Coordinates of C-alpha atoms in Angstrom, one line a residue:
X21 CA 182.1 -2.1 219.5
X22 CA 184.5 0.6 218.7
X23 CA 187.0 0.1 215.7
X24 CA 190.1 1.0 215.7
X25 CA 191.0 2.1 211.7
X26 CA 194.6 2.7 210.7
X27 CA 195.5 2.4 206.7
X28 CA 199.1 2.8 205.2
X29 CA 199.7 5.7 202.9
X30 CA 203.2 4.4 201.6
X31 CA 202.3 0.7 201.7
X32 CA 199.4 1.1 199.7
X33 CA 201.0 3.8 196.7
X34 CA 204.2 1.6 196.7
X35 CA 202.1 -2.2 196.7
X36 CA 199.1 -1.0 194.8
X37 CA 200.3 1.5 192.2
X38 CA 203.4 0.4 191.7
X39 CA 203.5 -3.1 190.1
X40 CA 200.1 -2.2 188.2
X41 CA 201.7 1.0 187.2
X42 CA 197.9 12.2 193.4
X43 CA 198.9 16.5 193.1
X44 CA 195.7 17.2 194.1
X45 CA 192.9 18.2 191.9
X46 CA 191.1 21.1 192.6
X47 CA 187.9 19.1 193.6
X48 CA 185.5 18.9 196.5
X49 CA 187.1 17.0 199.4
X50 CA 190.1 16.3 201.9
X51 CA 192.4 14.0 200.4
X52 CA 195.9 3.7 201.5
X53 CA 195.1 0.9 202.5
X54 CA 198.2 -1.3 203.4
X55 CA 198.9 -3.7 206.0
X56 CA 200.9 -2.9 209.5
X57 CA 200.9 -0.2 212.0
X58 CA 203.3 2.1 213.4
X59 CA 203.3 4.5 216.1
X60 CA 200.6 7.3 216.6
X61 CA 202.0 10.7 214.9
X62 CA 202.9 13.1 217.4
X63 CA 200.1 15.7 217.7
X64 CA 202.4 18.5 217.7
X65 CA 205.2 19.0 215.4
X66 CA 208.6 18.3 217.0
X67 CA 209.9 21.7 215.2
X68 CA 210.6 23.4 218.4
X69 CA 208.1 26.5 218.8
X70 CA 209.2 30.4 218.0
X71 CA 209.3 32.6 220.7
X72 CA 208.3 35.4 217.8
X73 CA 204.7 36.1 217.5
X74 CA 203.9 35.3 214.2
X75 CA 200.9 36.0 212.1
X76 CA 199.6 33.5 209.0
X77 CA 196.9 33.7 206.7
X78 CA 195.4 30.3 205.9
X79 CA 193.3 29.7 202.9
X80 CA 190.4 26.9 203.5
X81 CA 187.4 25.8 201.2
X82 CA 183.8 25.0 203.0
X83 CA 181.5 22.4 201.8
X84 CA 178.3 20.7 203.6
X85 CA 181.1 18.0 204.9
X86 CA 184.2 20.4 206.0
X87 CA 181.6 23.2 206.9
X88 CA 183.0 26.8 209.0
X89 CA 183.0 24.9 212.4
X90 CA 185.7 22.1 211.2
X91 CA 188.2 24.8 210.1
X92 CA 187.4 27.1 212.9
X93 CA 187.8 24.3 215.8
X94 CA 190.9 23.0 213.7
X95 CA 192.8 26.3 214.1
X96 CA 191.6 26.7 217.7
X97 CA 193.0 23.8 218.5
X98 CA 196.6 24.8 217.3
X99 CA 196.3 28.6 218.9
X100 CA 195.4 27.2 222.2
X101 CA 198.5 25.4 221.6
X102 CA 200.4 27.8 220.3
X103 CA 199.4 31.5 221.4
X104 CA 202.2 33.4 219.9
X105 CA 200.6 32.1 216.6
X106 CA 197.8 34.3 215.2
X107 CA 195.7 32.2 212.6
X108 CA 193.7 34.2 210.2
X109 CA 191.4 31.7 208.0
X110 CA 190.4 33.0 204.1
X111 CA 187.3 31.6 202.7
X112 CA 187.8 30.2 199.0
X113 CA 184.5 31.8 197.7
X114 CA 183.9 28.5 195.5
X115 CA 185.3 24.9 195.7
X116 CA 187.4 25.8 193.3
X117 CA 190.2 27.0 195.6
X118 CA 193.4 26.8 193.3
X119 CA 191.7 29.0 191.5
X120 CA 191.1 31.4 194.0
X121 CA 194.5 31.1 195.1
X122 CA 195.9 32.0 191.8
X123 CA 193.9 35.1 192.2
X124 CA 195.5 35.9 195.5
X125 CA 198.9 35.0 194.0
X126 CA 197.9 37.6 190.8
X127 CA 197.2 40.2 193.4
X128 CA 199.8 39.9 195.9
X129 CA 197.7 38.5 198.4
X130 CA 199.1 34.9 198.4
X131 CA 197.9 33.0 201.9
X132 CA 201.0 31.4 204.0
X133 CA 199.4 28.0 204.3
X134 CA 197.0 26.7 201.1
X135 CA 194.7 23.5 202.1
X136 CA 194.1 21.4 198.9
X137 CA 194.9 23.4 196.3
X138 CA 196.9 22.1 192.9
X139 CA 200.5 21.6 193.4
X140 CA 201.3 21.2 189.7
X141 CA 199.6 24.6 188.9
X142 CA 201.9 26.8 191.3
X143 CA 205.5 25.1 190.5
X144 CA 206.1 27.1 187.8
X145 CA 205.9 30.3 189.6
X146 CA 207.7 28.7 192.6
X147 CA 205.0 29.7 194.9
X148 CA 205.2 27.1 197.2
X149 CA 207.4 25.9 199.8
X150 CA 209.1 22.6 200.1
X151 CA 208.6 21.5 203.1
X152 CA 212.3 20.9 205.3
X153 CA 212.8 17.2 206.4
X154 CA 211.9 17.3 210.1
X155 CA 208.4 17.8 208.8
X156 CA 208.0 15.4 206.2
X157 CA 209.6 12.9 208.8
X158 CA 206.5 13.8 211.1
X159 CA 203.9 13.1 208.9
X160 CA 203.1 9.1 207.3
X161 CA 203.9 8.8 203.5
X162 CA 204.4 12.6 202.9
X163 CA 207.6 11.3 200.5
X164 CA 205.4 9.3 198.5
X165 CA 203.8 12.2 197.0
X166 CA 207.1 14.3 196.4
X167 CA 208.0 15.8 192.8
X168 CA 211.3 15.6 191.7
X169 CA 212.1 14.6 195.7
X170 CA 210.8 17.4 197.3
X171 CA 207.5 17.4 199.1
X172 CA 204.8 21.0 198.4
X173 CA 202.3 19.0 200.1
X174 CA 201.6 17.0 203.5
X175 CA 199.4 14.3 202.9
X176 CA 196.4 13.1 205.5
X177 CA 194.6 10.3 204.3
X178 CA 192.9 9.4 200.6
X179 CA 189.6 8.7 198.6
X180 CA 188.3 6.8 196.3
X181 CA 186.9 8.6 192.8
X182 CA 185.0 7.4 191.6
X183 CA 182.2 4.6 193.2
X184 CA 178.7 4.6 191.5
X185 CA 176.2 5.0 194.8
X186 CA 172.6 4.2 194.1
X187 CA 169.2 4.5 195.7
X188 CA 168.1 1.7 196.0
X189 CA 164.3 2.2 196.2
X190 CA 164.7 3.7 192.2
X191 CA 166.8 0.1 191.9
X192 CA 163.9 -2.2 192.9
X193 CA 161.5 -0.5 190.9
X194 CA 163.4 -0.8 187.8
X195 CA 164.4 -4.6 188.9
X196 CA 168.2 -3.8 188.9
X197 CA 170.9 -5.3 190.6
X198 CA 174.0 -4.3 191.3
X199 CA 176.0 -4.7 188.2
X200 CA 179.5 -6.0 188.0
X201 CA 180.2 -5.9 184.4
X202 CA 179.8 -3.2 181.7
X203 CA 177.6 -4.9 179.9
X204 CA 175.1 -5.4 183.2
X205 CA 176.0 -1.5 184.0
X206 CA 174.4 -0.9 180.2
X207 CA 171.4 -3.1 181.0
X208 CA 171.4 -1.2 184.5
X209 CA 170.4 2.1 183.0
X210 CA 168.2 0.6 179.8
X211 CA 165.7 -0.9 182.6
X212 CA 166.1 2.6 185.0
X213 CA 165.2 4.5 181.5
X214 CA 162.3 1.5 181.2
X215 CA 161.2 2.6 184.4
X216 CA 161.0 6.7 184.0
X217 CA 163.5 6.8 186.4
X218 CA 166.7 9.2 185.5
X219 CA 169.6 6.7 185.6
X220 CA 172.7 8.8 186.5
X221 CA 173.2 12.1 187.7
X222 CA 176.0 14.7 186.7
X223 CA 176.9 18.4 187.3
X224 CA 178.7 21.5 185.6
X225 CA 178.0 25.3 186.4
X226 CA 180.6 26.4 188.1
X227 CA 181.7 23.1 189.2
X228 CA 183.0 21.9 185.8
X229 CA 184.8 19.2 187.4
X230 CA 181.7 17.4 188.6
X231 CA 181.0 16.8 185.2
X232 CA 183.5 13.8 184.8
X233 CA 182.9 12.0 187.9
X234 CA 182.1 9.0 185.8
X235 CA 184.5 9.6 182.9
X236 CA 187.7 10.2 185.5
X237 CA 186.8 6.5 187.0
X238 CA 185.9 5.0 183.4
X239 CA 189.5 5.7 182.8
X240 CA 191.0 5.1 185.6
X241 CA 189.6 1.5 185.2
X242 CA 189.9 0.6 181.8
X243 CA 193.5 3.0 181.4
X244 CA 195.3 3.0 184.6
X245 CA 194.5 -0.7 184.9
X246 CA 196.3 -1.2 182.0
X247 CA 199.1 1.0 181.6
X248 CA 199.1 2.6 185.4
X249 CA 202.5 5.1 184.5
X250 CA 200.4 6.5 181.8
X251 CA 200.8 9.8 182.8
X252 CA 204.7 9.3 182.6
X253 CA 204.2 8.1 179.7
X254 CA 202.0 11.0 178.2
X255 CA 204.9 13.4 179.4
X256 CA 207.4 11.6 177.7
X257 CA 205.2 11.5 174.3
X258 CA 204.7 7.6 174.4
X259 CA 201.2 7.8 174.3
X260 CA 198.1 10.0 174.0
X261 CA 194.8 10.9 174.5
X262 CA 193.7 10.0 171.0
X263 CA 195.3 6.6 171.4
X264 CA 192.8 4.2 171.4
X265 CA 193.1 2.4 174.6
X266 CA 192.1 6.0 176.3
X267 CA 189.9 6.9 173.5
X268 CA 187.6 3.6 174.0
X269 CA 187.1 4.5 177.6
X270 CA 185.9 7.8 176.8
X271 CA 183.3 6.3 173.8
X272 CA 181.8 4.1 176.8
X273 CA 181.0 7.2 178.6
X274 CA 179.9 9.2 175.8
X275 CA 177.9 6.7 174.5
X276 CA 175.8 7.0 178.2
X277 CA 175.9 10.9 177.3
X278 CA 173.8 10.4 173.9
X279 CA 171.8 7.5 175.2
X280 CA 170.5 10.6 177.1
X281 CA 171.4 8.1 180.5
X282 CA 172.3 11.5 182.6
X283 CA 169.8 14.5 184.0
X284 CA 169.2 17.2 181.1
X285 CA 170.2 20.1 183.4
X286 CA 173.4 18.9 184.4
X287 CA 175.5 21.7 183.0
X288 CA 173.1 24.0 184.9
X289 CA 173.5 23.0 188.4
X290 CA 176.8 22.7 190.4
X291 CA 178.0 20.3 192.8
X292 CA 175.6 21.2 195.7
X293 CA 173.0 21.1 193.6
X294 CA 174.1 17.8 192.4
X295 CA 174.2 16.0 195.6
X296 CA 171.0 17.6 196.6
X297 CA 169.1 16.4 193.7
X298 CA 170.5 12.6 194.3
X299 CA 169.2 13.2 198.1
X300 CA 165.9 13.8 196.6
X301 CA 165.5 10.7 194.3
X302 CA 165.9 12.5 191.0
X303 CA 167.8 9.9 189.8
X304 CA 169.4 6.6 190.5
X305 CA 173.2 6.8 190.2
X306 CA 175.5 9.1 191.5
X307 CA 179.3 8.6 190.2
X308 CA 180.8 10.6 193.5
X309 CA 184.3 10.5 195.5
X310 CA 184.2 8.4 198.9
X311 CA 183.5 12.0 200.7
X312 CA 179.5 11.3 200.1
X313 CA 179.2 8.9 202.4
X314 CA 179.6 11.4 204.6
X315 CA 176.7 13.1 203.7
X316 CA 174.7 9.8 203.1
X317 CA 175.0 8.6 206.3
X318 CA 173.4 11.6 207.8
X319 CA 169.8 10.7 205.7
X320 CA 167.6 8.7 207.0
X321 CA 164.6 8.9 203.8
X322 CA 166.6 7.4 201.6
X323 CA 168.4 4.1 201.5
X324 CA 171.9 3.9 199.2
X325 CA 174.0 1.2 198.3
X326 CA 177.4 1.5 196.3
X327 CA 179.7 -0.5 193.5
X328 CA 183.0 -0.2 192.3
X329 CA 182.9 1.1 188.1
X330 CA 182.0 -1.7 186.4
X331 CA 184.7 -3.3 184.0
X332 CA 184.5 -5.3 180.5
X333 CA 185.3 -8.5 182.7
X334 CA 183.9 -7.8 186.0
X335 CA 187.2 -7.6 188.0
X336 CA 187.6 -4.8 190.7
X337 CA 189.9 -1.9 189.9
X338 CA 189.8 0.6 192.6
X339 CA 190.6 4.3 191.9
X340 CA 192.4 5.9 194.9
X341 CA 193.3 9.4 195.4
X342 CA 195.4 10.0 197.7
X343 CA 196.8 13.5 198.7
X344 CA 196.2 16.7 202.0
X345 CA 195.2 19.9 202.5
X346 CA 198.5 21.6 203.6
X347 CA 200.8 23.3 201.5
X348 CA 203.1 26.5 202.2
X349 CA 203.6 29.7 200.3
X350 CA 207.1 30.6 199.2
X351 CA 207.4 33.8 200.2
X352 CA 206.1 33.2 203.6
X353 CA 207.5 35.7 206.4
X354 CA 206.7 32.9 208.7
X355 CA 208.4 29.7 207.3
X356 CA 208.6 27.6 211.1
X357 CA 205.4 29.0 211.9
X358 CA 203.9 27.9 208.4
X359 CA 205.0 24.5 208.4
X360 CA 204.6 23.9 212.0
X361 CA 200.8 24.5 211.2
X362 CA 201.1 22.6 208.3
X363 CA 202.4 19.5 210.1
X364 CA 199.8 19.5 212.9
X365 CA 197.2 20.0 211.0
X366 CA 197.5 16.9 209.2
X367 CA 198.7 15.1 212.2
X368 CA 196.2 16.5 215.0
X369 CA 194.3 13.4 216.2
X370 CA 191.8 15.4 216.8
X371 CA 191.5 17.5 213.4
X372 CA 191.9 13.8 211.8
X373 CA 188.8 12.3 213.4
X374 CA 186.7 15.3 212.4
X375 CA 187.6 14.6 208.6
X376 CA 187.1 11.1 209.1
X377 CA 183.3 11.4 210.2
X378 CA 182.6 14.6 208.1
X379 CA 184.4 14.1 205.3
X380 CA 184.6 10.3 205.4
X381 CA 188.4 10.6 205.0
X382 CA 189.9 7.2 204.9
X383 CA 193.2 8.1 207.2
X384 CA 196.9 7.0 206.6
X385 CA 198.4 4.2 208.9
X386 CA 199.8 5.9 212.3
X387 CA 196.7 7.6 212.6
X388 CA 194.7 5.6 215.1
X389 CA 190.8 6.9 214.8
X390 CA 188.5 5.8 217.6
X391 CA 185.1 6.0 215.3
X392 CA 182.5 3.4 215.0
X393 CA 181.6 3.3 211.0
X394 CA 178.6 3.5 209.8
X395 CA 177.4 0.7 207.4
X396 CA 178.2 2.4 204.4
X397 CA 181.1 3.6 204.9
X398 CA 182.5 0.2 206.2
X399 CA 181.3 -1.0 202.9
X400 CA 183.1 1.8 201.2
X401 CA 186.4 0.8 202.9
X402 CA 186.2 -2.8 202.7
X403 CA 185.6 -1.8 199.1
X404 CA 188.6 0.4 198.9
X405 CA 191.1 -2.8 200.0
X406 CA 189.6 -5.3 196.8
X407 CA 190.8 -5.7 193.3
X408 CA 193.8 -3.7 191.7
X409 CA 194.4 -0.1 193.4
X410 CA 195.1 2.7 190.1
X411 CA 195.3 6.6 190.8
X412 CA 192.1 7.7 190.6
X413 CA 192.5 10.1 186.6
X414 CA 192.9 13.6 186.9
X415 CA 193.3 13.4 190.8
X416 CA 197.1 12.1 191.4
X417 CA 199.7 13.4 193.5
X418 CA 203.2 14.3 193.2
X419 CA 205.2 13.2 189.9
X420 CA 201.9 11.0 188.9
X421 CA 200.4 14.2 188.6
X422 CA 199.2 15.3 185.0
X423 CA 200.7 19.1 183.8
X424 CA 199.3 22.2 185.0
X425 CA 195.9 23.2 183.8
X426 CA 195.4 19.8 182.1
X427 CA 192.8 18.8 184.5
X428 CA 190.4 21.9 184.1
X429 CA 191.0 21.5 180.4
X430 CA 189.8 17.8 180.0
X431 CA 186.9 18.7 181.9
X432 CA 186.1 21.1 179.4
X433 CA 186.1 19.1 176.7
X434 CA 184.0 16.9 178.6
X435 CA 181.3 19.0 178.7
X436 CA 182.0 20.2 174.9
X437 CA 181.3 16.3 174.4
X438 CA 178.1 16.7 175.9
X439 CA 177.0 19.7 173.8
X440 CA 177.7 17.6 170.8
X441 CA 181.4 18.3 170.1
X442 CA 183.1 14.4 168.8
X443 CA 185.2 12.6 171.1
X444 CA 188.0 12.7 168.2
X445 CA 187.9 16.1 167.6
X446 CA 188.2 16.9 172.0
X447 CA 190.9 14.1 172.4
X448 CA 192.8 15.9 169.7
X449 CA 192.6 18.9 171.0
X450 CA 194.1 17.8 174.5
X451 CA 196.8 15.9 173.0
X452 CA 197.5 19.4 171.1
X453 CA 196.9 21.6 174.3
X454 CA 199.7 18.8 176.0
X455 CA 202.2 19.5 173.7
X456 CA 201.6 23.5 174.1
X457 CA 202.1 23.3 178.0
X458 CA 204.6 20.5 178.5
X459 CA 206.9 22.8 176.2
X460 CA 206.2 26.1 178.3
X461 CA 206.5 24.3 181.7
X462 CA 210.0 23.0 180.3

């Protein structure tokens, strides 16, 4: 029986963040859960279209989920529409496309439409477009993830960063269970190690941020949870990394670290390599975004199950990040054309559905996706609608967003935790490297 799927975007960040407490990280993956339904969004922006031929160049990142074919059928589908619009796509040579993109941006070469790059590290240079009202009017809760009221960034759906997925097989043989406190999660991976069996799997490489899979939800549990404006807070100098509420999440995950709980060559391999060596059995946690199940529902060797972060009490905090792929260059000599694209991309039905199987994209209310789920990835989603919702650390949107170059900093100093480098001494240094940005960005 088909099921129909439509989740609210601006329910779900105003009822779930706000009485507990994304710009998007330059990870892996696409970029809500609320109650009601409105209308389908048109399919076509309501922009009326140019007569002048225009020309863009659009920057897009591949992955085993969004592979060549998504982009390329995406962008047919809006040329077919739209023939006067010539659509050239740019590979991101890496994941890593806001780097990339600051390359281009160095070198003159900036793209006129940017899918999921960092908002927060291109304000500075005003390299991005806010997008005009009768586009952010098209597209479901694109003002939720505005900065100082203006919107760089047209949201299609969200993710949750981090669940703990688990082979189940490795599970049995060890005589594990599912665990629903920290203390079970430590017992967890003290009978996988028992076993021979390499408890939990990170990466590095040139993927630094799959490193901190674990970490980012550690804290977005135990922090965000707790104080969930603590990014505002951090900006205004209230509190810190070295504070101890933020510190003690990081001493949980660090204490895994010299427990030896992770795979030895994790700083060698990247994120392909990651997913591939949980695929294989080589070990029996995998700390991942919602955008594996995607890739776990196409094996059929290996049987996987999946928990929320385990908390000191057992209660369910969910870590959502919610955020798009479309932002618009500046400098643009195609501004309708840009933003048009922009706007249907997000809103395609078509384009949406794609994501949703490939990507496992949980999509934003309005967005009505005729997709029968598999059986993990209706357990991800019911999953997604328990417990308290937090933004998911070091992927929030908008004014939630942490400063520029923060990110790719912490998740350095998570991997100089893993080399041996203290927890007080790294904390220090990112409340330090704070202070030094927050006063250049002012």
């Amino acid at each position: 029986m088909k099921r129909f799927m439509s989740l609210c975007l601006a329910l779900m960040l105003t009822a779930a963040l706000a009485g507990c407490g994304n710009s998007s990280s330059s990870n892996d993956p696409s970029n809500t859960s609320a109650k009601g339904q409105t209308d389908s969004p048109k399919a076509t922006s309501e922009a009326p279209v140019s007569e002048e031929p225009a020309e863009l160049n659009v920057l897009v990142f591949e992955t085993p989920n969004l592979t060549a074919q998504y982009w390329d059928d995406a962008i047919k589908r809006f040329t077919d529409k739209h023939p006067n619009i010539k659509v050239n796509k740019i590979v991101s040579p890496d994941v890593d496309r806001t780097k990339y993109a600051k390359q281009l941006l160095a070198t003159g070469q900036f793209p006129d439409v940017l899918m999921s790059v960092n908002v927060q590290e291109f304000l500075a240079s005003k390299s991005l477009m806010a997008f005009e009202d009768k586009y952010v009017s098209q597209v479901p809760g694109a003002d939720t993830v505005a900065i100082d009221g203006k919107v760089y960034l047209l949201p299609w759906g969200a993710q949750t960063i981090s669940y703990i997925y688990y082979n189940k097989k490795m599970f049995d043989k060890a005589g594990a269970t599912e665990p629903k406190t920290w203390a079970e999660f430590v017992d967890v991976v003290d009978k996988l190690k028992a076993s021979g069996q390499t408890p939990l799997l990170y990466g590095g490489a040139k993927d630094p941020w799959s490193t901190t899979f674990l970490l980012d939800g550690i804290i977005s549990t135990d922090v965000y949870s707790k104080v969930p404006d603590w990014v505002a807070k951090r900006k205004k100098g209230e509190v810190k990394f070295s504070d101890p509420l933020f510190k003690n999440a990081v001493l949980k995950w660090k204490s895994l670290v010299e427990s030896k709980a992770f795979n030895e060559d994790g700083l060698a391999i990247g994120y392909s390599q990651l997913q591939d060596a949980f695929l294989k059995g080589k070990g029996a946690m995998y700390p991942m975004g919602s955008w594996f199940v995607a890739a776990a529902n196409a094996q059929t060797d290996i049987e996987i199950g999946v928990f929320p972060i385990p908390t000191d009490d057992g209660s369910i905090v969910t870590p959502y990040a919610v955020g798009g792929p479309a932002s618009v260059s500046a400098t643009t000599k195609y501004p309708e054309a840009a933003q048009m694209f922009a706007t249907e991309f997000v809103t395609d039905p078509a384009t949406v559905v794609e994501a949703v199987k490939s990507d496992a994209l949980i999509p934003l209310e309005g967005q009505t996706v005729d997709y029968v789920y598999p059986p993990l990835f209706q357990k991800v989603v019911e999953m997604s609608k328990q417990g308290t919702k937090v933004n998911a650390f070091g992927w929030e949107n908008g004014d939630a967003a942490m400063l520029p170059g923060m990110v790719d900093e912490f998740n350095k100093a998570a991997q100089n935790m893993i080399l041996g480098k203290s927890v007080d001494s790294e904390l220090a240094a990112l409340d330090a490297k704070w202070d030094e940005v927050s006063k250049r960005t002012k």
